[in-house]
Coordinates of C-alpha atoms in Angstrom, one line a residue:
X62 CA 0.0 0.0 0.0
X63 CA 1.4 3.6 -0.8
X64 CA 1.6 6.7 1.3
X65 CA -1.4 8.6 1.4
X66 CA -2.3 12.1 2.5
X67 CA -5.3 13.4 4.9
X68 CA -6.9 15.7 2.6
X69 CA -8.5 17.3 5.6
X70 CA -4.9 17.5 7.2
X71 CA -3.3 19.1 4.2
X72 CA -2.7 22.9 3.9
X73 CA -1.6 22.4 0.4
X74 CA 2.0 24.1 1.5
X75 CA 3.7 21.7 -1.5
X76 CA 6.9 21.0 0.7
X77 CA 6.1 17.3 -0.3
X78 CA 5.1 17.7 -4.0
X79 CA 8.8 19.4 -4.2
X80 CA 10.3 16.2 -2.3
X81 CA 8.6 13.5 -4.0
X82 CA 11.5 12.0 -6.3
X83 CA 8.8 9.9 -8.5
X84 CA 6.6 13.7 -8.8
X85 CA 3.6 11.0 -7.2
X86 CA 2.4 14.1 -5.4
X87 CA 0.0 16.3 -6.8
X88 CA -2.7 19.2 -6.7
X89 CA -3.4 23.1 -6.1
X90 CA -1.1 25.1 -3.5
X91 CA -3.0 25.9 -0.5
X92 CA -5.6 22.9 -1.1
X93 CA -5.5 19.3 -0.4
X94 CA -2.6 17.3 -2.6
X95 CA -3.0 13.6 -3.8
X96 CA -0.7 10.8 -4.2
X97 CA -0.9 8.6 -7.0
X98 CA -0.7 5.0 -5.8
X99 CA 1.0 3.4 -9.0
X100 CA 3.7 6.1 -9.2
X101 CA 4.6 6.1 -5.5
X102 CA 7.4 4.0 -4.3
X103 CA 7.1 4.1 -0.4
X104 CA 10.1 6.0 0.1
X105 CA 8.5 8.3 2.5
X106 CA 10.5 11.1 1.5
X107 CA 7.6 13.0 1.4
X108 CA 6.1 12.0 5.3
X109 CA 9.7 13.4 7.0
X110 CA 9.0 17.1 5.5
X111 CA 5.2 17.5 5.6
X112 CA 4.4 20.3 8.8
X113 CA 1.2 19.1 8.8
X114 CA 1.1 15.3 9.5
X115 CA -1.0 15.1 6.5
X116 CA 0.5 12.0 5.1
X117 CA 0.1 8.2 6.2
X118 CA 2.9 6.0 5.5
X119 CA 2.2 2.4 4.0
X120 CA 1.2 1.3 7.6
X121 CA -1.4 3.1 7.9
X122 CA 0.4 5.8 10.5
X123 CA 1.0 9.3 10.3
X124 CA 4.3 10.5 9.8
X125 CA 6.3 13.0 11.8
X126 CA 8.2 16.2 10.5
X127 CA 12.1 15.1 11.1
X128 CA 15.1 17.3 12.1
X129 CA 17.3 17.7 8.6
X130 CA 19.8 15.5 10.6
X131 CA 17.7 12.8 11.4
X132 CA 16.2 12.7 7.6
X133 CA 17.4 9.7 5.7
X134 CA 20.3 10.4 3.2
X135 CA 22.6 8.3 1.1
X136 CA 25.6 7.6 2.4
X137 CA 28.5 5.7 0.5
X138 CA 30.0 2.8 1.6
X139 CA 34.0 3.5 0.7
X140 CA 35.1 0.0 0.6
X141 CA 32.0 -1.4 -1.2
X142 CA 31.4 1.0 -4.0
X143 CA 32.9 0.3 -7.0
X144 CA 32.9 2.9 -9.2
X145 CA 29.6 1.5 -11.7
X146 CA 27.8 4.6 -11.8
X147 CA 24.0 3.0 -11.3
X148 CA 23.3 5.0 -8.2
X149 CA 24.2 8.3 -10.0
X150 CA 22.0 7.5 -12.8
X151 CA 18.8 6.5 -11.0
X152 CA 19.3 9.3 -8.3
X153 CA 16.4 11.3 -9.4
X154 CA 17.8 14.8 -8.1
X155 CA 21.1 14.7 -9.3
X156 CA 22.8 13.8 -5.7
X157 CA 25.2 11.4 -6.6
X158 CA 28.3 12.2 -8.2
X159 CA 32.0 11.1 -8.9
X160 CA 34.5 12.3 -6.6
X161 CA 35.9 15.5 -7.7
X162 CA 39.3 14.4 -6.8
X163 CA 38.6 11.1 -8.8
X164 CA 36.8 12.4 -12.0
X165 CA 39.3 12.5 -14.3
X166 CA 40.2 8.6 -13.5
X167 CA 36.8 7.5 -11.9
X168 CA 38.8 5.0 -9.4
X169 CA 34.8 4.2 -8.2
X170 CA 34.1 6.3 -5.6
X171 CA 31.1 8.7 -5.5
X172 CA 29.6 11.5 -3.3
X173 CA 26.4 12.6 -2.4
X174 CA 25.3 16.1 -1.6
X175 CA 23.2 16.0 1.6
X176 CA 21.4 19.0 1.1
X177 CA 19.3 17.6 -1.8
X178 CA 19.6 13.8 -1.3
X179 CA 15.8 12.8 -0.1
X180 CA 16.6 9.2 0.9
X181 CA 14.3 7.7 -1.6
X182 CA 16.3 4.4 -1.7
X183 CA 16.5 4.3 -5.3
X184 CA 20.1 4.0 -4.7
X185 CA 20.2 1.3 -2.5
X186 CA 17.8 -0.7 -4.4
X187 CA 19.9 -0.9 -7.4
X188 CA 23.4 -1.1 -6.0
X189 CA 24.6 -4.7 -6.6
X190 CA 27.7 -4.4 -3.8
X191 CA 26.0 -2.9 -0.9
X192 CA 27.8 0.2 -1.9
X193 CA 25.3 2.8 -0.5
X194 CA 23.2 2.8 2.5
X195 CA 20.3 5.0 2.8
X196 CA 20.4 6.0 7.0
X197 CA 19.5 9.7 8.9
X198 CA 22.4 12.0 8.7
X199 CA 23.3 11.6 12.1
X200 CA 24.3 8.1 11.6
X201 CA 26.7 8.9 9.0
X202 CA 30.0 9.7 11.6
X203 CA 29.2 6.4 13.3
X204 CA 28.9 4.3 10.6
X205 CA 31.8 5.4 8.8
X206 CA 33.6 4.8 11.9
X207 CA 32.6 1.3 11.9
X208 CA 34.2 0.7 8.9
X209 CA 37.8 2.1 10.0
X210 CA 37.3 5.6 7.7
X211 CA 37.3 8.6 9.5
X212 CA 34.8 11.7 9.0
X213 CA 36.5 15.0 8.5
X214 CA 34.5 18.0 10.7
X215 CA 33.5 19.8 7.7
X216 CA 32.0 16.6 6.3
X217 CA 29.9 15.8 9.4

């Protein structure tokens, strides 16, 4: 079952219409938005930004406004990724990218930027070598961590 939205709960404020990476969620600003069941993927991308608690997740439960750092995001496995390039072309807003230091060689290793990564899974899904993990932002320091990688401050 997809996410749905309250239509009496909805302002119409189109912070998730804007979020949704399969563009699932529509309507009229300041009235009650819809989502379209075949084109939604469950990500709930949409659920962790709505003010309103408009929008039911596949459960049947409303969802709650997150922090930005407790938002899922992609983050890149170091030792797993291998330098294919599938996440980067299904990311839907462009997220994904090589490694500037890397791009002239592409030695497999990408980046994501945080601010517009909606941790829609797409990424996950099709990576073949568990080479990105969709988690909240404040996970990333720890996990990387885990693996023996450390997080420089400006990165965090």
């Amino acid at each position: 079952m997809p996410f749905t939205i309250v239509a009496e709960n909805c302002t119409g404020c189109t912070a998730c219409e804007k979020r949704c990476p399969t563009h699932a969620i529509s309507g009229d600003p300041k009235k009650a938005f819809f989502i379209e069941p075949a084109l939604c993927i469950d990500c709930g991308a949409c659920g962790v930004i709505c003010p309103d608690e408009a929008i039911l997740d596949t459960y049947g439960n409303v969802t709650k406004v997150l922090k930005r750092q407790e938002r899922p995001i992609a983050i890149v496995h170091p030792d797993n990724c291998n330098g294919c390039g599938v996440c980067i072309d299904v990311c839907p807003f462009d997220c994904i990218y090589p490694s500037p230091e890397n791009q002239a060689q592409y030695l497999g290793k990408v980046e994501v930027d945080e601010k517009t990564c909606v941790g829609c899974k797409l990424c996950e899904e099709v990576c073949g070598w568990e080479g990105i993990y969709i988690m909240p932002g404040k996970e990333k320091a720890a996990f990387l961590s885990s693996l023996g990688h450390g997080l420089d401050e400006s990165a965090a």
